[in-house]
């Protein structure tokens, strides 16, 4: 059923809050106007396919030296092209894990750099290499040897590896503290060198916690300045980056037509219009070309969540929000007349989007999956509603009560359910049941998103009169200062990352690594958007990243 929107501004004269969000930096018209040149797409595809043959041969040739194979895999990951060689990498790591684990423990065979790379590569592919491989670099007091400070590249690798920490691994806590301090000193003394610039970037944004495509582009610029750079791999990385960007442009071109129908500035003037930033969430969850359709689905899901969020947080009265929550819970277009006029277009758009997903997945025999995504969206609506009730009644929940509801209002269960829709047969009933059971790894991802958002946005939210965030709830219930509350919440986030890492390293596991990586990548995307401010709401701060991902091609040297 199509329902014509009534501009929110024309709703009944009721005192309504507004956040005065700034207008979109990148509107749908911009992406609808980007020319799509099929000849460029075909040229890039042909070049990538040709170079892939050479890289596969490199992987085969390097197997005479397993250490070199792992280093090559690490390089392919950093350059963003490892997805082309999944089966080769998986077969090698599976066969080599035990022998490489034992080799890494030996005193003289692997130096700090090699050991840290081995550790990082195996762990990021789900193999839990023991942190005792670093014992050989400690002194009799259990501290890392001071002589290691002279091995700057080794310390950088150890720093990156330490972010794959799980619970109880104090040696990795020490590694992070040790390397961070000494790497910072190196940056301060050698600030103009390419290595110092690489380290300075890593100290702000560790590879494991970054959006893979952004980190690959950044690493390409570092690798290009490396004296040991392999020109063929560099060329592959650049062309592949540009090729994948063309997929993103196609997706945004398609999404722009749908986004124009929503017409957020007219129909929901109180809401954030953020098509490019939302698509960053989608490509942060899965960046590979094969998930192009999945990204389109997920961007539509997150768009609806964003409008709902602003409706519950800002514009709707508590009476209207009760009606909306009941309508979403019933998921029946026949109840639309019970809603205020300005909500009817939102409600019909929500139902239409999920109906579209059902039709799209019928051909795969997976239309049942949409019921799980609807369930998750109903959870979000109820969580938003409870926060609204707390606000309008002046209730301040306990921190535990706040967080339990906040995990749902983070919307990450709904986002993950939406992300699974487009992932094909690997996301079957078992996968959705696993997600619905709210396993530790998923709760951890929700926690990271909820609490990192709270830390960076709570002051702005309080200034406009929003409900208490986790920071305010903790301060009020325990009588602490803001800094104490933030420190406590940062510790919760750090612990949640350990849960995410443990979830990734649960081999053998019936879950596809692609599904697990979607969960890990959602945590990474949260880290990107909320590490320094709210890059989603304040999309001016993410402008350069949007340009890099969706607009500017990497120049190719002649």
Short mmCIF file of C-alpha atoms in Angstrom, two decimals, residues 64-371:
data_model
loop_
_atom_site.label_atom_id
_atom_site.label_comp_id
_atom_site.label_asym_id
_atom_site.label_seq_id
_atom_site.Cartn_x
_atom_site.Cartn_y
_atom_site.Cartn_z
CA UNK A 64 58.85 -23.45 0.33
CA UNK A 65 59.21 -20.94 3.16
CA UNK A 66 56.10 -20.81 5.34
CA UNK A 67 57.23 -17.64 7.08
CA UNK A 68 57.34 -15.83 3.76
CA UNK A 69 53.87 -17.13 2.91
CA UNK A 70 52.43 -15.66 6.11
CA UNK A 71 54.15 -12.34 5.43
CA UNK A 72 52.69 -12.32 1.93
CA UNK A 73 49.23 -13.05 3.31
CA UNK A 74 49.65 -10.18 5.77
CA UNK A 75 50.61 -7.87 2.92
CA UNK A 76 47.62 -8.96 0.83
CA UNK A 77 45.34 -8.24 3.80
CA UNK A 78 46.82 -4.81 4.37
CA UNK A 79 46.53 -3.93 0.67
CA UNK A 80 42.87 -5.02 0.63
CA UNK A 81 43.16 -7.79 -1.95
CA UNK A 82 43.25 -10.94 0.21
CA UNK A 83 39.58 -11.64 -0.56
CA UNK A 84 40.63 -12.74 -4.04
CA UNK A 85 42.64 -15.62 -2.57
CA UNK A 86 40.39 -16.92 0.19
CA UNK A 87 40.65 -20.63 -0.58
CA UNK A 88 44.43 -20.54 -1.03
CA UNK A 89 44.90 -18.63 2.23
CA UNK A 90 42.47 -20.81 4.17
CA UNK A 91 44.06 -24.03 2.96
CA UNK A 92 47.54 -22.85 3.85
CA UNK A 93 46.66 -21.53 7.31
CA UNK A 94 44.69 -24.65 8.17
CA UNK A 95 47.59 -26.90 7.22
CA UNK A 96 50.33 -24.74 8.71
CA UNK A 97 48.79 -23.61 12.01
CA UNK A 98 50.30 -26.23 14.34
CA UNK A 99 53.78 -26.13 12.84
CA UNK A 100 53.85 -22.33 12.67
CA UNK A 101 52.63 -22.09 16.26
CA UNK A 102 55.56 -24.22 17.40
CA UNK A 103 57.98 -22.33 15.17
CA UNK A 104 56.90 -18.98 16.59
CA UNK A 105 57.79 -20.16 20.11
CA UNK A 106 61.41 -20.91 19.16
CA UNK A 107 63.92 -18.37 20.37
CA UNK A 108 66.10 -17.82 17.33
CA UNK A 109 63.93 -18.57 14.32
CA UNK A 110 61.40 -15.73 14.49
CA UNK A 111 62.29 -12.18 15.45
CA UNK A 112 59.77 -9.79 17.00
CA UNK A 113 58.41 -8.53 13.68
CA UNK A 114 57.90 -12.03 12.24
CA UNK A 115 56.39 -13.43 15.43
CA UNK A 116 53.92 -10.55 15.71
CA UNK A 117 52.90 -10.90 12.05
CA UNK A 118 52.38 -14.65 12.49
CA UNK A 119 50.27 -14.01 15.57
CA UNK A 120 48.17 -11.32 13.90
CA UNK A 121 47.56 -13.19 10.65
CA UNK A 122 46.46 -16.44 12.27
CA UNK A 123 44.23 -14.71 14.80
CA UNK A 124 42.51 -12.45 12.28
CA UNK A 125 41.60 -15.56 10.27
CA UNK A 126 40.14 -17.24 13.35
CA UNK A 127 43.08 -19.37 14.54
CA UNK A 128 43.85 -18.66 18.20
CA UNK A 129 47.62 -18.67 18.29
CA UNK A 130 48.74 -18.56 21.93
CA UNK A 131 50.15 -15.28 23.25
CA UNK A 132 52.95 -17.29 24.88
CA UNK A 133 54.82 -16.90 21.59
CA UNK A 134 55.87 -13.51 22.98
CA UNK A 135 57.39 -14.91 26.18
CA UNK A 136 60.83 -15.07 24.56
CA UNK A 137 60.83 -11.27 24.32
CA UNK A 138 60.36 -10.75 28.09
CA UNK A 139 62.96 -10.37 30.82
CA UNK A 140 63.12 -12.26 34.12
CA UNK A 141 60.61 -9.82 35.63
CA UNK A 142 58.05 -10.52 32.93
CA UNK A 143 58.47 -7.15 31.21
CA UNK A 144 59.32 -6.70 27.57
CA UNK A 145 63.05 -6.28 27.05
CA UNK A 146 64.19 -2.70 26.62
CA UNK A 147 66.41 -3.73 23.72
CA UNK A 148 63.27 -4.30 21.64
CA UNK A 149 62.80 -0.54 21.42
CA UNK A 150 65.51 -0.51 18.75
CA UNK A 151 63.38 -2.71 16.49
CA UNK A 152 60.82 -0.11 15.43
CA UNK A 153 59.12 -2.22 12.78
CA UNK A 154 58.91 -5.11 15.20
CA UNK A 155 57.31 -2.88 17.81
CA UNK A 156 54.78 -1.62 15.26
CA UNK A 157 53.85 -5.21 14.40
CA UNK A 158 53.58 -6.09 18.10
CA UNK A 159 51.40 -3.03 18.69
CA UNK A 160 49.06 -4.08 15.87
CA UNK A 161 48.99 -7.69 17.11
CA UNK A 162 48.13 -6.65 20.67
CA UNK A 163 44.67 -5.44 19.55
CA UNK A 164 43.65 -9.06 18.94
CA UNK A 165 43.69 -9.61 22.71
CA UNK A 166 41.20 -11.88 24.49
CA UNK A 167 40.40 -12.17 28.20
CA UNK A 168 43.21 -13.07 30.58
CA UNK A 169 46.03 -12.23 28.18
CA UNK A 170 47.94 -9.80 30.36
CA UNK A 171 51.03 -10.10 28.20
CA UNK A 172 49.15 -8.38 25.38
CA UNK A 173 48.02 -5.60 27.73
CA UNK A 174 51.69 -5.09 28.56
CA UNK A 175 52.62 -5.25 24.88
CA UNK A 176 50.15 -2.50 24.03
CA UNK A 177 51.41 -0.23 26.82
CA UNK A 178 55.07 -0.95 26.03
CA UNK A 179 54.82 -0.38 22.29
CA UNK A 180 52.51 2.65 22.47
CA UNK A 181 54.93 4.57 24.70
CA UNK A 182 58.05 3.79 22.70
CA UNK A 183 56.46 4.20 19.29
CA UNK A 184 55.23 7.63 20.31
CA UNK A 185 58.77 8.61 21.25
CA UNK A 186 59.95 7.47 17.83
CA UNK A 187 57.27 9.55 16.11
CA UNK A 188 58.27 12.62 18.10
CA UNK A 189 61.94 12.22 17.18
CA UNK A 190 61.51 11.14 13.53
CA UNK A 191 58.30 12.94 12.67
CA UNK A 192 59.06 13.50 8.97
CA UNK A 193 60.07 9.97 8.01
CA UNK A 194 57.55 7.75 6.14
CA UNK A 195 57.77 5.12 8.91
CA UNK A 196 57.02 7.73 11.58
CA UNK A 197 53.95 8.87 9.64
CA UNK A 198 52.80 5.27 9.37
CA UNK A 199 53.28 4.76 13.11
CA UNK A 200 51.53 8.03 13.98
CA UNK A 201 48.53 6.89 11.98
CA UNK A 202 48.53 3.43 13.57
CA UNK A 203 48.61 4.92 17.09
CA UNK A 204 45.40 6.76 16.25
CA UNK A 205 43.82 3.95 14.24
CA UNK A 206 45.05 0.36 14.71
CA UNK A 207 44.46 -1.83 11.69
CA UNK A 208 42.31 -4.40 13.51
CA UNK A 209 39.80 -1.75 14.59
CA UNK A 210 39.47 0.08 11.29
CA UNK A 211 37.06 -0.15 8.36
CA UNK A 212 38.99 -2.50 6.04
CA UNK A 213 38.57 -0.47 2.85
CA UNK A 214 39.69 2.77 4.52
CA UNK A 215 42.67 1.01 6.09
CA UNK A 216 43.65 -0.52 2.75
CA UNK A 217 43.69 2.84 1.00
CA UNK A 218 45.80 4.29 3.79
CA UNK A 219 48.22 1.37 3.70
CA UNK A 220 48.60 1.64 -0.08
CA UNK A 221 49.99 5.15 0.42
CA UNK A 222 52.46 3.86 3.04
CA UNK A 223 53.46 0.83 0.97
CA UNK A 224 54.15 2.98 -2.07
CA UNK A 225 56.96 4.67 -0.12
CA UNK A 226 58.50 1.38 1.01
CA UNK A 227 61.86 0.65 -0.61
CA UNK A 228 60.92 -3.04 -0.70
CA UNK A 229 57.58 -2.39 -2.42
CA UNK A 230 56.46 -5.00 -4.94
CA UNK A 231 55.28 -2.93 -7.92
CA UNK A 232 52.91 -5.59 -9.21
CA UNK A 233 51.15 -5.96 -5.85
CA UNK A 234 50.95 -2.19 -5.52
CA UNK A 235 49.36 -1.91 -8.97
CA UNK A 236 46.90 -4.70 -8.14
CA UNK A 237 45.89 -2.96 -4.91
CA UNK A 238 45.32 0.38 -6.66
CA UNK A 239 43.33 -1.02 -9.56
CA UNK A 240 41.30 -3.28 -7.26
CA UNK A 241 40.50 -0.31 -5.01
CA UNK A 242 39.28 1.68 -8.02
CA UNK A 243 37.30 -1.28 -9.34
CA UNK A 244 35.53 -1.89 -6.03
CA UNK A 245 34.77 1.82 -5.82
CA UNK A 246 32.87 1.49 -9.11
CA UNK A 247 30.66 -1.13 -7.42
CA UNK A 248 29.96 1.35 -4.62
CA UNK A 249 29.08 4.06 -7.13
CA UNK A 250 26.65 1.72 -8.88
CA UNK A 251 25.02 0.90 -5.55
CA UNK A 252 24.66 4.54 -4.56
CA UNK A 253 23.29 5.37 -7.99
CA UNK A 254 20.62 2.71 -7.47
CA UNK A 255 19.93 3.76 -3.89
CA UNK A 256 19.59 7.41 -4.86
CA UNK A 257 16.35 6.72 -6.71
CA UNK A 258 14.85 5.05 -3.63
CA UNK A 259 16.21 7.77 -1.38
CA UNK A 260 14.61 10.46 -3.54
CA UNK A 261 11.22 8.83 -3.04
CA UNK A 262 11.72 9.00 0.74
CA UNK A 263 12.57 12.70 0.33
CA UNK A 264 13.80 13.08 3.90
CA UNK A 265 14.13 16.90 3.86
CA UNK A 266 10.45 17.27 2.98
CA UNK A 267 8.86 14.30 4.71
CA UNK A 268 11.09 14.07 7.79
CA UNK A 269 12.77 17.49 8.18
CA UNK A 270 13.72 16.63 11.76
CA UNK A 271 15.75 13.59 10.64
CA UNK A 272 19.32 13.19 9.41
CA UNK A 273 19.76 12.79 5.67
CA UNK A 274 22.93 10.70 5.35
CA UNK A 275 22.88 8.40 2.31
CA UNK A 276 26.68 8.31 1.85
CA UNK A 277 27.45 7.89 5.54
CA UNK A 278 24.91 5.07 5.84
CA UNK A 279 26.47 3.31 2.87
CA UNK A 280 29.79 3.57 4.71
CA UNK A 281 28.21 1.50 7.50
CA UNK A 282 27.23 -1.06 4.88
CA UNK A 283 30.61 -1.33 3.18
CA UNK A 284 32.22 -1.33 6.62
CA UNK A 285 30.22 -4.49 7.34
CA UNK A 286 31.26 -6.17 4.09
CA UNK A 287 33.31 -4.50 1.39
CA UNK A 288 33.73 -7.25 -1.21
CA UNK A 289 32.07 -6.94 -4.66
CA UNK A 290 30.07 -10.15 -4.16
CA UNK A 291 28.08 -8.41 -1.42
CA UNK A 292 26.91 -5.56 -3.65
CA UNK A 293 23.22 -6.49 -3.38
CA UNK A 294 23.65 -7.09 0.35
CA UNK A 295 24.97 -3.56 0.82
CA UNK A 296 21.95 -2.11 -0.97
CA UNK A 297 19.65 -4.06 1.35
CA UNK A 298 21.58 -3.04 4.44
CA UNK A 299 21.66 0.65 3.50
CA UNK A 300 17.87 0.60 3.23
CA UNK A 301 17.61 -1.08 6.65
CA UNK A 302 19.90 1.46 8.32
CA UNK A 303 18.10 4.36 6.63
CA UNK A 304 14.80 3.25 8.15
CA UNK A 305 16.47 2.79 11.54
CA UNK A 306 17.95 6.29 11.37
CA UNK A 307 14.59 7.93 10.62
CA UNK A 308 12.92 5.92 13.39
CA UNK A 309 15.68 6.90 15.81
CA UNK A 310 15.15 10.61 15.16
CA UNK A 311 11.37 10.21 15.36
CA UNK A 312 11.58 8.57 18.79
CA UNK A 313 14.40 10.75 20.10
CA UNK A 314 13.15 14.09 18.92
CA UNK A 315 9.94 14.65 17.08
CA UNK A 316 7.23 12.32 18.27
CA UNK A 317 5.12 12.97 21.33
CA UNK A 318 4.95 10.12 23.81
CA UNK A 319 1.33 9.43 22.79
CA UNK A 320 2.32 9.24 19.12
CA UNK A 321 5.29 7.02 19.89
CA UNK A 322 3.09 4.57 21.76
CA UNK A 323 0.89 4.31 18.67
CA UNK A 324 3.90 3.87 16.39
CA UNK A 325 5.43 1.18 18.60
CA UNK A 326 2.16 -0.75 18.67
CA UNK A 327 1.81 -0.45 14.89
CA UNK A 328 5.34 -1.72 14.25
CA UNK A 329 4.80 -4.56 16.70
CA UNK A 330 1.67 -5.58 14.81
CA UNK A 331 3.31 -5.09 11.38
CA UNK A 332 0.00 -4.70 9.58
CA UNK A 333 -0.73 -1.98 7.03
CA UNK A 334 -4.38 -2.00 8.10
CA UNK A 335 -3.47 -0.20 11.34
CA UNK A 336 -1.94 2.74 9.49
CA UNK A 337 -5.00 4.94 9.98
CA UNK A 338 -4.41 4.85 13.74
CA UNK A 339 -1.17 6.81 13.26
CA UNK A 340 -0.75 10.57 13.00
CA UNK A 341 -0.58 11.65 9.37
CA UNK A 342 3.14 12.48 9.41
CA UNK A 343 3.94 8.95 10.64
CA UNK A 344 1.95 7.14 7.99
CA UNK A 345 4.50 7.54 5.21
CA UNK A 346 7.25 6.36 7.57
CA UNK A 347 5.23 3.30 8.54
CA UNK A 348 4.23 2.37 5.00
CA UNK A 349 7.83 2.89 3.81
CA UNK A 350 9.10 0.57 6.52
CA UNK A 351 6.65 -2.18 5.63
CA UNK A 352 7.26 -1.74 1.91
CA UNK A 353 11.02 -2.09 2.30
CA UNK A 354 10.75 -5.42 4.09
CA UNK A 355 8.09 -6.64 1.66
CA UNK A 356 10.55 -5.82 -1.13
CA UNK A 357 13.19 -7.92 0.66
CA UNK A 358 10.79 -10.88 0.83
CA UNK A 359 10.18 -10.72 -2.92
CA UNK A 360 13.91 -10.37 -3.56
CA UNK A 361 14.81 -13.43 -1.47
CA UNK A 362 12.06 -15.67 -2.84
CA UNK A 363 14.22 -16.71 -5.77
CA UNK A 364 16.82 -18.01 -3.29
CA UNK A 365 14.22 -19.83 -1.23
CA UNK A 366 15.19 -17.60 1.70
CA UNK A 367 12.21 -15.28 2.12
CA UNK A 368 11.80 -16.78 5.62
CA UNK A 369 14.89 -14.80 6.66
CA UNK A 370 12.93 -11.54 6.50
CA UNK A 371 10.81 -12.64 9.48
#
